[in-house]
Short mmCIF file of C-alpha atoms in Angstrom, two decimals:
data_model
loop_
_atom_site.label_atom_id
_atom_site.label_comp_id
_atom_site.label_asym_id
_atom_site.label_seq_id
_atom_site.Cartn_x
_atom_site.Cartn_y
_atom_site.Cartn_z
CA GLU A 24 -55.15 -3.58 42.08
CA LEU A 25 -57.90 -5.76 43.51
CA LYS A 26 -59.28 -8.36 41.10
CA VAL A 27 -62.14 -10.75 41.79
CA GLU A 28 -62.68 -13.98 39.86
CA GLN A 29 -65.68 -16.26 40.03
CA ASN A 30 -66.02 -19.73 38.69
CA PRO A 31 -67.82 -21.24 37.09
CA LEU A 32 -69.38 -18.44 35.06
CA PHE A 33 -72.28 -20.64 34.05
CA LEU A 34 -73.74 -23.55 35.97
CA SER A 35 -76.56 -25.79 34.89
CA MET A 36 -77.81 -28.01 37.70
CA GLN A 37 -80.41 -30.65 38.18
CA GLU A 38 -82.90 -30.11 40.96
CA GLY A 39 -81.86 -31.83 44.14
CA LYS A 40 -78.13 -31.71 43.42
CA ASN A 41 -75.40 -29.89 45.36
CA TYR A 42 -72.80 -27.57 43.95
CA THR A 43 -70.32 -24.84 44.91
CA ILE A 44 -69.50 -21.47 43.36
CA TYR A 45 -66.00 -20.15 44.01
CA CYS A 46 -64.85 -16.56 44.44
CA ASN A 47 -61.13 -15.78 44.46
CA TYR A 48 -59.65 -12.34 45.02
CA SER A 49 -56.17 -10.98 44.54
CA THR A 50 -55.35 -8.71 47.52
CA THR A 51 -55.93 -8.82 51.24
CA SER A 52 -59.48 -8.12 52.34
CA ASP A 53 -61.73 -9.40 55.09
CA ARG A 54 -64.96 -8.01 53.73
CA LEU A 55 -66.84 -10.04 51.17
CA TYR A 56 -70.44 -9.83 50.01
CA TRP A 57 -72.67 -12.16 48.01
CA TYR A 58 -75.53 -10.82 45.93
CA ARG A 59 -78.28 -12.38 43.82
CA GLN A 60 -79.67 -10.86 40.63
CA ASP A 61 -82.77 -12.06 38.78
CA PRO A 62 -82.94 -11.27 35.03
CA GLY A 63 -83.50 -7.57 34.39
CA LYS A 64 -83.70 -6.86 38.10
CA SER A 65 -81.64 -5.23 40.79
CA LEU A 66 -79.16 -6.89 43.14
CA GLU A 67 -80.32 -8.41 46.40
CA SER A 68 -77.90 -8.83 49.28
CA LEU A 69 -77.50 -12.46 50.39
CA PHE A 70 -74.54 -12.63 52.75
CA VAL A 71 -72.01 -10.37 54.44
CA LEU A 72 -68.75 -12.10 55.47
CA LEU A 73 -66.41 -10.02 57.59
CA SER A 74 -63.80 -12.29 59.12
CA ASN A 75 -61.67 -15.33 58.42
CA GLY A 76 -63.70 -18.46 58.90
CA ALA A 77 -67.03 -16.67 58.71
CA VAL A 78 -69.91 -18.92 57.67
CA LYS A 79 -73.44 -17.78 56.97
CA GLN A 80 -76.43 -19.89 55.95
CA GLU A 81 -79.84 -19.02 54.59
CA GLY A 82 -82.09 -21.82 53.40
CA ARG A 83 -80.27 -23.90 50.76
CA LEU A 84 -77.36 -21.45 50.47
CA MET A 85 -74.27 -21.36 52.63
CA ALA A 86 -71.36 -18.94 52.22
CA SER A 87 -67.92 -19.10 53.78
CA LEU A 88 -64.77 -16.98 53.79
CA ASP A 89 -61.12 -17.98 54.01
CA THR A 90 -59.14 -14.73 54.07
CA LYS A 91 -55.77 -16.51 54.09
CA ALA A 92 -56.59 -18.32 50.86
CA ARG A 93 -58.45 -15.23 49.57
CA LEU A 94 -61.37 -17.49 48.76
CA SER A 95 -65.08 -17.50 49.39
CA THR A 96 -67.49 -20.26 48.49
CA LEU A 97 -71.24 -20.26 47.97
CA HIS A 98 -72.58 -23.77 48.46
CA ILE A 99 -75.96 -24.78 47.11
CA THR A 100 -77.68 -27.73 48.75
CA ALA A 101 -80.45 -29.70 47.02
CA ALA A 102 -81.04 -27.07 44.37
CA VAL A 103 -84.55 -25.98 43.48
CA HIS A 104 -85.75 -24.05 40.44
CA ASP A 105 -86.30 -20.87 42.46
CA LEU A 106 -82.55 -20.57 42.96
CA SER A 107 -82.03 -19.86 39.26
CA ALA A 108 -80.40 -16.41 39.08
CA THR A 109 -77.01 -14.76 38.67
CA TYR A 110 -74.84 -14.73 41.78
CA PHE A 111 -72.14 -12.13 42.34
CA CYS A 112 -69.42 -11.92 44.92
CA ALA A 113 -67.96 -8.51 45.73
CA VAL A 114 -64.90 -7.62 47.77
CA ASP A 115 -64.22 -4.39 49.65
CA ASN A 116 -60.94 -2.74 48.71
CA SER A 117 -58.32 -2.09 51.38
CA ARG A 118 -59.65 1.38 52.15
CA GLY A 119 -63.18 0.07 52.47
CA ASN A 120 -64.63 2.72 50.23
CA LYS A 121 -65.66 0.67 47.21
CA LEU A 122 -66.56 -2.83 46.09
CA VAL A 123 -64.99 -4.81 43.27
CA PHE A 124 -67.39 -7.32 41.73
CA GLY A 125 -66.77 -10.68 40.16
CA ALA A 126 -68.23 -11.35 36.70
CA GLY A 127 -71.10 -13.32 38.15
CA THR A 128 -72.20 -16.96 37.97
CA ILE A 129 -75.35 -17.68 36.00
CA LEU A 130 -77.14 -20.54 37.73
CA ARG A 131 -79.87 -22.50 35.97
CA VAL A 132 -81.65 -25.23 37.89
CA LYS A 133 -83.44 -27.71 35.68
CA SER A 134 -86.53 -29.58 36.79
CA ASP B 12 -90.86 2.12 52.87
CA GLY B 13 -87.20 3.09 52.66
CA GLY B 14 -85.36 2.43 49.46
CA ILE B 15 -83.57 3.64 46.39
CA THR B 16 -85.52 4.99 43.44
CA GLN B 17 -84.00 5.15 40.00
CA SER B 18 -85.69 6.82 37.06
CA PRO B 19 -86.44 6.42 34.32
CA LYS B 20 -86.52 2.66 33.98
CA TYR B 21 -85.74 2.89 30.25
CA LEU B 22 -83.94 5.70 28.46
CA PHE B 23 -82.98 6.29 24.87
CA ARG B 24 -80.18 8.60 23.84
CA LYS B 25 -79.64 10.25 20.51
CA GLU B 26 -76.14 10.72 19.22
CA GLY B 27 -74.48 13.83 20.64
CA GLN B 28 -77.00 14.13 23.43
CA ASN B 29 -76.37 14.23 27.16
CA VAL B 30 -78.83 12.35 29.34
CA THR B 31 -79.27 12.31 33.10
CA LEU B 32 -80.23 9.32 35.22
CA SER B 33 -81.87 10.01 38.53
CA CYS B 34 -81.10 8.24 41.82
CA GLU B 35 -82.87 9.14 45.06
CA GLN B 36 -82.63 7.35 48.42
CA ASN B 37 -84.59 7.82 51.63
CA LEU B 38 -82.44 5.46 53.71
CA ASN B 39 -80.37 8.31 55.18
CA HIS B 40 -77.27 6.63 53.74
CA ASP B 41 -74.04 8.58 53.54
CA ALA B 42 -72.43 6.88 50.56
CA MET B 43 -73.86 6.53 47.09
CA TYR B 44 -72.51 4.73 44.03
CA TRP B 45 -73.11 4.38 40.30
CA TYR B 46 -72.34 1.15 38.49
CA ARG B 47 -72.51 0.09 34.89
CA GLN B 48 -73.43 -3.50 34.00
CA ASP B 49 -72.76 -5.01 30.59
CA PRO B 50 -73.84 -8.53 29.57
CA GLY B 51 -71.45 -11.19 30.81
CA GLN B 52 -69.58 -8.79 33.03
CA GLY B 53 -69.79 -7.84 36.64
CA LEU B 54 -70.65 -4.38 37.84
CA ARG B 55 -68.08 -1.68 37.18
CA LEU B 56 -67.89 1.42 39.34
CA ILE B 57 -68.39 4.75 37.57
CA TYR B 58 -68.45 7.28 40.44
CA TYR B 59 -69.04 7.26 44.16
CA SER B 60 -69.69 9.79 46.87
CA GLN B 61 -69.25 9.42 50.61
CA ILE B 62 -70.41 12.88 51.60
CA VAL B 63 -72.43 15.75 50.20
CA ASN B 64 -70.54 17.98 47.76
CA ASP B 65 -67.77 15.43 47.31
CA PHE B 66 -67.40 12.54 44.87
CA GLN B 67 -64.67 10.35 43.47
CA LYS B 68 -64.02 8.71 40.12
CA GLY B 69 -64.42 4.98 39.91
CA ASP B 70 -62.86 2.66 37.38
CA ILE B 71 -64.73 3.85 34.28
CA ALA B 72 -65.56 7.54 34.87
CA GLU B 73 -64.69 8.82 31.38
CA GLY B 74 -67.75 10.17 29.59
CA TYR B 75 -69.80 10.46 32.79
CA SER B 76 -70.39 13.19 35.35
CA VAL B 77 -72.17 13.34 38.72
CA SER B 78 -73.21 15.77 41.41
CA ARG B 79 -74.06 15.37 45.09
CA GLU B 80 -75.81 18.53 46.21
CA LYS B 81 -78.13 16.71 48.60
CA LYS B 82 -77.56 13.64 50.75
CA GLU B 83 -80.49 11.79 49.22
CA SER B 84 -79.71 12.47 45.56
CA PHE B 85 -76.89 11.39 43.25
CA PRO B 86 -77.74 11.98 39.56
CA LEU B 87 -75.54 10.59 36.80
CA THR B 88 -75.10 12.36 33.46
CA VAL B 89 -74.03 10.30 30.49
CA THR B 90 -72.34 12.77 28.18
CA SER B 91 -71.86 12.65 24.43
CA ALA B 92 -68.22 11.78 25.14
CA GLN B 93 -69.33 8.32 26.25
CA LYS B 94 -69.26 6.53 22.90
CA ASN B 95 -70.74 3.24 24.04
CA PRO B 96 -73.38 4.11 26.63
CA THR B 97 -75.73 1.18 26.04
CA ALA B 98 -75.84 -0.68 29.36
CA PHE B 99 -77.80 -1.28 32.54
CA TYR B 100 -77.01 1.38 35.15
CA LEU B 101 -77.39 0.64 38.84
CA CYS B 102 -77.33 3.08 41.70
CA ALA B 103 -76.47 1.92 45.21
CA SER B 104 -76.17 3.41 48.66
CA ARG B 105 -74.69 2.40 51.96
CA THR B 106 -74.45 3.65 55.50
CA ILE B 107 -70.91 4.27 56.68
CA LEU B 108 -71.47 4.87 60.37
CA GLN B 109 -72.86 1.39 60.99
CA GLY B 110 -69.76 -0.27 59.60
CA PRO B 111 -69.02 -2.85 56.88
CA GLU B 112 -71.64 -5.31 58.11
CA GLN B 113 -74.19 -3.21 56.25
CA PRO B 114 -74.07 -4.08 52.54
CA GLN B 115 -74.72 -1.75 49.67
CA HIS B 116 -78.41 -1.51 48.73
CA PHE B 117 -79.30 -1.23 45.06
CA GLY B 118 -82.00 0.51 43.05
CA ASP B 119 -83.94 -1.22 40.27
CA GLY B 120 -81.72 0.17 37.53
CA THR B 121 -82.04 2.20 34.34
CA ARG B 122 -81.56 0.57 30.96
CA LEU B 123 -79.99 3.03 28.52
CA SER B 124 -79.95 2.45 24.78
CA ILE B 125 -78.77 4.37 21.73
CA LEU B 126 -81.37 5.50 19.20
#
């Protein structure tokens, strides 16, 4: 059974600092997705990672995938308040017909 | 604009009552999904459908039912058998033909509470 673990679950950062969120998963998959959720809102797609070594960047966020280690990272560079949200990683199961989500990382960026 | 519409935004259920959450998409997506989100937890899959007139149970299907009579619609019924229905419910859809590089798109959610 596919399990997805994120850490940390809560992250309080100072503006301007860098940090990394980790997403580990338990079975082989080469399809990983990162989403952002603002409080009380829907999920917004951030990144789609589909192969070993994939790296995607958008603004201050960069995501990578290591399928051999079953690990994805979401790196935040020089955090700003607008990045405060909950970030989820989700992994496609082996049949590619459903996603398994991590518990989410609540990110708070302090001014 | 294409998107996913969930209604209502807020819903209250009396004990013993069945309630239905609506999900409509105009993205021409083949697959549709229902998730439940509880505080401090990730999304958990209730049901999904990859084609009209067919659907599959997810990880927490007990106490829920769905139908997929039209491609654009995937309503979720929360039955009285679901003893703890208070949660945020999210509907999602995805194209299958364009491959895994297309992520699931989500509606704005329905917040269900017990009266």
